[in-house]
Coordinates of C-alpha atoms and ligand atoms in Angstrom, one line a residue:
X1 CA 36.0 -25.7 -77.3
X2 CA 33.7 -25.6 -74.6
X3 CA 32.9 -29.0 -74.5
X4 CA 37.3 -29.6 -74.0
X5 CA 36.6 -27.2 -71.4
X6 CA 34.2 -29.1 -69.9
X7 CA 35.7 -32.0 -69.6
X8 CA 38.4 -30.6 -68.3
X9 CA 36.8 -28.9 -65.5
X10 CA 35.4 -32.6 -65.0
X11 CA 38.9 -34.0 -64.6
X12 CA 40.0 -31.5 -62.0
X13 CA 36.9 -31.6 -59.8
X14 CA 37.5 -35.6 -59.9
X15 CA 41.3 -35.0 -59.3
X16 CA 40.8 -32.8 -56.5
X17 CA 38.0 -34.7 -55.1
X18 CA 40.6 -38.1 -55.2
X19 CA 43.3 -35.9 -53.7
X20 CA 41.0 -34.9 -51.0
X21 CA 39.9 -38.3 -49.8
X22 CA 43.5 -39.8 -50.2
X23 CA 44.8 -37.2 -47.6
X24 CA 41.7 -37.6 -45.8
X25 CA 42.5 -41.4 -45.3
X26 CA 46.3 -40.7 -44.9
X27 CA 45.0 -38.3 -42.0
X28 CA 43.1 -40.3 -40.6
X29 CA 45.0 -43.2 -40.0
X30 CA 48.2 -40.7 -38.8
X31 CA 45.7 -39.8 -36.1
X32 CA 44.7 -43.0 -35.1
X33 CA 48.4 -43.9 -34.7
X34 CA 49.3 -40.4 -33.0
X35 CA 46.8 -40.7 -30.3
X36 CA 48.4 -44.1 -29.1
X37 CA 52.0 -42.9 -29.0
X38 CA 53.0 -42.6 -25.5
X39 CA 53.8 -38.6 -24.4
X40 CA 57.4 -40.0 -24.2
X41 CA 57.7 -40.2 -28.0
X42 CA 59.8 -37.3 -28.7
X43 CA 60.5 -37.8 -32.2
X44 CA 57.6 -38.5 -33.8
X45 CA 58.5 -37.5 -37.2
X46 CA 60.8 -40.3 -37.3
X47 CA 58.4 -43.1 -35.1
X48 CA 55.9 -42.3 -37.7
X49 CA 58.4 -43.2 -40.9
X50 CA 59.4 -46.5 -38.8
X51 CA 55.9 -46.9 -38.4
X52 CA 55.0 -46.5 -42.4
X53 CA 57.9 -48.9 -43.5
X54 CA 57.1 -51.3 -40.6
X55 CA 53.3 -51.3 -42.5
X56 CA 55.0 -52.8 -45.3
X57 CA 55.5 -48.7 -47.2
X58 CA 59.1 -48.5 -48.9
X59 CA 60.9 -46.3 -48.0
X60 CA 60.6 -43.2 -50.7
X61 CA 56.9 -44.0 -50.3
X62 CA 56.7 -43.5 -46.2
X63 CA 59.1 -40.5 -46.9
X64 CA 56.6 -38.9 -49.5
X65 CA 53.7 -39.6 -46.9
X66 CA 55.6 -38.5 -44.0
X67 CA 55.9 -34.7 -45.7
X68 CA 51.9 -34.9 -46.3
X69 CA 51.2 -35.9 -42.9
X70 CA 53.7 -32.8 -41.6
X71 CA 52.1 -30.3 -43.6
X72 CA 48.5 -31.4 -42.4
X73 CA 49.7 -31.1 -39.2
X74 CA 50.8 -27.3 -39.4
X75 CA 47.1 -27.0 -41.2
X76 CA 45.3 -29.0 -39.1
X77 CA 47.2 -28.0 -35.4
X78 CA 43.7 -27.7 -34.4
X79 CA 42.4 -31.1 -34.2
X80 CA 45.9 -32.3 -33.5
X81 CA 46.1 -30.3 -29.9
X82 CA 42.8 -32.4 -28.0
X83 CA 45.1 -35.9 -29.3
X84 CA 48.6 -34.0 -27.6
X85 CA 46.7 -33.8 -24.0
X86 CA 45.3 -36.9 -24.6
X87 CA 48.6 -38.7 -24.7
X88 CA 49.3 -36.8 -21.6
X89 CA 46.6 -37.9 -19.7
X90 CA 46.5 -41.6 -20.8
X91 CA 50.7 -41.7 -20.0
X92 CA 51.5 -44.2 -16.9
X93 CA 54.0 -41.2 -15.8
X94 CA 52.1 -38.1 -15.8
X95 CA 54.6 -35.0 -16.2
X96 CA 52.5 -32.8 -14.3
X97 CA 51.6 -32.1 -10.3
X98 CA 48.5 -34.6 -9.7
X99 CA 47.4 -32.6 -6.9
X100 CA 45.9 -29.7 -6.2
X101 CA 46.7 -26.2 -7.2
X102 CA 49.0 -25.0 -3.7
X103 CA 47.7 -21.5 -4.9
X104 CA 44.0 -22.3 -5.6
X105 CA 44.4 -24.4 -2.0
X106 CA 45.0 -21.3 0.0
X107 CA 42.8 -18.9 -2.0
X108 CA 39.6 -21.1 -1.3
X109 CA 40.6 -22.0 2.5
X110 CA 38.2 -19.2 4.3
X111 CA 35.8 -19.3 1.5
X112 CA 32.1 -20.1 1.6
X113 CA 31.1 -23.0 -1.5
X114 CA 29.3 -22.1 -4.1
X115 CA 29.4 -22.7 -7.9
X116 CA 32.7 -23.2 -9.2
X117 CA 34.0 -23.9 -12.9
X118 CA 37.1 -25.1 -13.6
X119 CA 38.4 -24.0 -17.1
X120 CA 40.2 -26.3 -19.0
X121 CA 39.9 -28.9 -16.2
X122 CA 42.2 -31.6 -17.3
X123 CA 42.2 -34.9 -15.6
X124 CA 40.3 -32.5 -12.8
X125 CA 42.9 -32.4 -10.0
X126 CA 41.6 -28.9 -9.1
X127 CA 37.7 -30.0 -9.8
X128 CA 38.0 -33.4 -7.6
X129 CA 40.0 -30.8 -4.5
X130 CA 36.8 -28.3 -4.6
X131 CA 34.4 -30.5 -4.7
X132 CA 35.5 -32.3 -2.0
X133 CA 35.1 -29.0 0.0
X134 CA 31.7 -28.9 -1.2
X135 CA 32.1 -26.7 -4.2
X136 CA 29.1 -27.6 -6.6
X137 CA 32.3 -27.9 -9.4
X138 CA 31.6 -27.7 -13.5
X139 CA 34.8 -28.1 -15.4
X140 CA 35.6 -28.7 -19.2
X141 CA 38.0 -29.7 -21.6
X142 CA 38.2 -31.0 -25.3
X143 CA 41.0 -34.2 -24.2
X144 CA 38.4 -36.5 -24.0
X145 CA 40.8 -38.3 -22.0
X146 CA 41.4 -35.4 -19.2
X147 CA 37.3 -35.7 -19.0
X148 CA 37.5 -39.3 -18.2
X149 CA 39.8 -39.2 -15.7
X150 CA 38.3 -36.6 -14.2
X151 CA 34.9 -38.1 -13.8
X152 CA 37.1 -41.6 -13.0
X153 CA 38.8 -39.7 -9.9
X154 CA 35.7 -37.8 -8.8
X155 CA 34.2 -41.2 -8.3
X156 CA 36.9 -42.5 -6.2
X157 CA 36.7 -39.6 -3.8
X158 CA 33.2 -39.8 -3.6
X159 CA 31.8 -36.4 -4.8
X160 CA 30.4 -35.1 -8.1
X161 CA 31.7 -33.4 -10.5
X162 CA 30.0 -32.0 -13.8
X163 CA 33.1 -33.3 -16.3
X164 CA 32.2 -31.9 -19.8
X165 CA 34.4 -32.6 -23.4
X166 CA 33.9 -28.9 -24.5
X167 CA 36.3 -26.8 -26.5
X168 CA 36.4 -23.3 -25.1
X169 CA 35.1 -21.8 -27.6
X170 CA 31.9 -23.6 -27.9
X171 CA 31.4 -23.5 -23.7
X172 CA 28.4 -21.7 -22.5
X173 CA 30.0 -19.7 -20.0
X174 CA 27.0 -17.8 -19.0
X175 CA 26.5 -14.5 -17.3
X176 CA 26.4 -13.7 -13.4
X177 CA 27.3 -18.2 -13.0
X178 CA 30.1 -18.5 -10.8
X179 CA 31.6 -18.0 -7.3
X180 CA 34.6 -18.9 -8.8
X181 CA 36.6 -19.4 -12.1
X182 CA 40.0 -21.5 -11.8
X183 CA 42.3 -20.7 -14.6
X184 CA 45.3 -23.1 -13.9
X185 CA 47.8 -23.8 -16.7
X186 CA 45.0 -23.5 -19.0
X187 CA 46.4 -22.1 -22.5
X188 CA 43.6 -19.5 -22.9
X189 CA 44.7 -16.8 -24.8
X190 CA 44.7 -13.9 -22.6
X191 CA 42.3 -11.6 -24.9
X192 CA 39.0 -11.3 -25.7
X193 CA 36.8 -12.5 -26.2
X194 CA 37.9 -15.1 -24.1
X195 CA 39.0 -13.0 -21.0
X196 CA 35.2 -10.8 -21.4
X197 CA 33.4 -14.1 -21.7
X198 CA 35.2 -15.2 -18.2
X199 CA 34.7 -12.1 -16.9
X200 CA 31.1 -12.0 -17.6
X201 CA 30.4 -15.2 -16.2
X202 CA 31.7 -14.3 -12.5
X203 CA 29.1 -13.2 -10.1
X204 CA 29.4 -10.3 -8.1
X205 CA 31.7 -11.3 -5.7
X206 CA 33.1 -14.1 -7.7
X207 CA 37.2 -14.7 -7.3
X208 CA 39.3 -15.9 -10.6
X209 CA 42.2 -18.1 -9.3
X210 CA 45.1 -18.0 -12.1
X211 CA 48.4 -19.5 -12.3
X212 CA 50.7 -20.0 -15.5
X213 CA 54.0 -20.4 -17.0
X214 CA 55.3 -17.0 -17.9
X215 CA 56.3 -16.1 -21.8
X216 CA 60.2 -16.3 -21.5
X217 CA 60.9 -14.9 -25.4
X218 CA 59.7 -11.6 -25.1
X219 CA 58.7 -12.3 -29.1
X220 CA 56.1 -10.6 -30.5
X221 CA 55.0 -14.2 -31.6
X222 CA 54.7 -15.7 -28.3
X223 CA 51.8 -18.3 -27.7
X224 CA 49.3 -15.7 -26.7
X225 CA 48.3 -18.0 -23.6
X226 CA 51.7 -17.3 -21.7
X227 CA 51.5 -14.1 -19.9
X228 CA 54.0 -11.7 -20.7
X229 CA 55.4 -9.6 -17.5
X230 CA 52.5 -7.2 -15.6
X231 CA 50.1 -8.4 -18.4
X232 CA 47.4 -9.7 -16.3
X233 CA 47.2 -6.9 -14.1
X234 CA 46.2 -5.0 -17.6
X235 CA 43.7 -8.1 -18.6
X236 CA 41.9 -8.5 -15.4
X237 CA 42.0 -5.0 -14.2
X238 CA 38.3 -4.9 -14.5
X239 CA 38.6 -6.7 -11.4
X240 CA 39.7 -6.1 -8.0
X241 CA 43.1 -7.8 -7.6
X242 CA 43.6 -8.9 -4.1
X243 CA 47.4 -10.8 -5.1
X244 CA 49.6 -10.7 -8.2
X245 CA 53.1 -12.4 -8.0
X246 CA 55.3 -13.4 -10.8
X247 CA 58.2 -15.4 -9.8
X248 CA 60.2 -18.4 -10.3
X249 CA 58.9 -21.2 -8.7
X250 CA 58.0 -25.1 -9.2
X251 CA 55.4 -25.0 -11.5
X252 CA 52.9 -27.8 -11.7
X253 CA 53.4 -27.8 -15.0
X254 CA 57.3 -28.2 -15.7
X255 CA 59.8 -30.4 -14.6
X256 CA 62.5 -27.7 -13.0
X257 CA 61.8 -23.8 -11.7
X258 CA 59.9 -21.8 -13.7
X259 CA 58.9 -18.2 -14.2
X260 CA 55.1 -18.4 -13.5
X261 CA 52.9 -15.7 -12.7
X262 CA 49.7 -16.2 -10.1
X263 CA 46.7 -14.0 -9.5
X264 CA 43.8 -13.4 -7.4
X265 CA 41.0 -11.0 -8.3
X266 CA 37.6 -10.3 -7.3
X267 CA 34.3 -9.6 -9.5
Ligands
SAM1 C1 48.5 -27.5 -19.2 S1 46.9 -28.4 -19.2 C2 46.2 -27.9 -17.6 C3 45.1 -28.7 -17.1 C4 44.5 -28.4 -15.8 N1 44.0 -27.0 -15.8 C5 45.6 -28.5 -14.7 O1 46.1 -27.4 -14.2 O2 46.0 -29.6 -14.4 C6 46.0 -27.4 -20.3 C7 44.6 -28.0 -20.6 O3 43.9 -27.1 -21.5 C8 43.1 -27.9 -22.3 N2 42.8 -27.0 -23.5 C9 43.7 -26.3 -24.2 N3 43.1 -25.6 -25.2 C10 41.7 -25.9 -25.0 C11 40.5 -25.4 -25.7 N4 40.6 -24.6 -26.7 N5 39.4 -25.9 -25.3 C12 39.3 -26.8 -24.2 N6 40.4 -27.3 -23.6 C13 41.6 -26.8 -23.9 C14 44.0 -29.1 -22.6 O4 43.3 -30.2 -23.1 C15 44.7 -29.3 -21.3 O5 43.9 -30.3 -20.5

């Protein structure tokens, strides 16, 4: 009796342990072929079963892979979101504003340089502007592809930028570092510990320069990065705001008006 349950403890471990590495592989390779679709690819679902029968699957086979790959993806959203901004920043037709931040351009006009870090810096539009005033500029992201560019377009312009592949969680913001903290369309969720990390990390003095799409749903399940009306006056109230406006406007983000909010507040 043991002994049959022995074995059969052997047979799962070894079943499980195939299982494992089969999706591993099927992962892998959907990555691999995610990260080259161009941000145009809407349906991917469907480019993805074209993709599997074109690689010689039939077709209930690409189907039955096509559901594993799915529900990795709801599992694994995590590694799947550096890949999404990386198709962004590698498409010949961005879909965002290339230049500056209008907001972060007027905020910084009568200040002084000093150390600046750009959050979530993307292909560094905002790091590349600064630093060309003479901001000694840090700025991270984990799309290893917004990094590139960024350290690409600073050495066009001439000036240095510190580009880093970070995710936000695993940045060192530091205490008392910055002059100022740009938060542009950055998808930080507006809690703590992130906002206390930020808020830490300003110097005395220091401005944070914010701008993003607003939550239009009013759900309770919103993306907790979209800022729901008044909502940073309550997270960054530790701070002196000097502007707050939430109205539609081009955003550099969309494609048509949009309700954004912006904020300026001092440490
Ligand atoms: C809408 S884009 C804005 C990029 C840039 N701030 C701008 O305004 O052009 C959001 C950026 O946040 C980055 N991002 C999102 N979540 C992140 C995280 N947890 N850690 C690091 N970067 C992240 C994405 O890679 C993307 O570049």
């Amino acid at each position: 009796m043991v002994r049959r349950r022995f074995l059969l403890g052997w047979v799962a471990a070894i079943c499980i342990a195939w299982c494992g590495t089969d999706e591993g592989r099927i992962w892998k390779a959907y990555l691999e072929w995610y990260r080259r679709q161009p941000i145009a690819v809407s349906d991917l679902r469907q480019s993805y079963l074209d993709h599997l029968k074109r690689s010689g699957l039939g077709e209930a086979e690409a189907r039955e892979r096509s559901v594993i790959v799915e529900r990795l993806s709801r599992e694994r959203r995590d590694e799947l979101h550096p890949l999404f901004f990386d198709r962004t920043y590698s498409s010949a037709a961005p879909r965002f504003h290339t230049g500056p931040n209008a907001l972060l351009v007027e905020s910084v006009r009568e200040l002084k340089p000093g150390r600046a870090l750009d959050i979530h810096m993307g292909q560094g539009r905002n790091a590349v502007f600064l630093a060309s005033q003479g901001w000694d500029v840090t700025g991270f992201d984990f799309s290893a592809e917004g990094v590139r560019a960024a350290r690409e377009a600073a050495a066009r312009a001439g000036v240095t930028v510190t580009a880093l592949v970070r995710r936000h969680e695993d940045f060192e913001f530091g205490r008392a570092q910055w002059n100022l903290v740009v938060m542009c369309y950055t998808w930080v969720p507006l809690r703590n510990p992130y906002i206390e990390r930020i808020l830490e990390s300003l110097k005395p003095g220091g401005l944070v320069v914010f701008e993003h799409l607003m939550d239009q749903s009013g759900s309770e399940r919103a993306a907790p990065w979209l800022p729901r009306p008044n909502e940073l006056l309550r997270v960054f109230s530790p701070l002196r705001i000097l502007r707050y406006e939430d109205l539609r406007a081009e955003a550099d983000w969309s494609w048509r008006p949009e309700r954004i909010a912006r904020l300026v507040a001092e440490k």
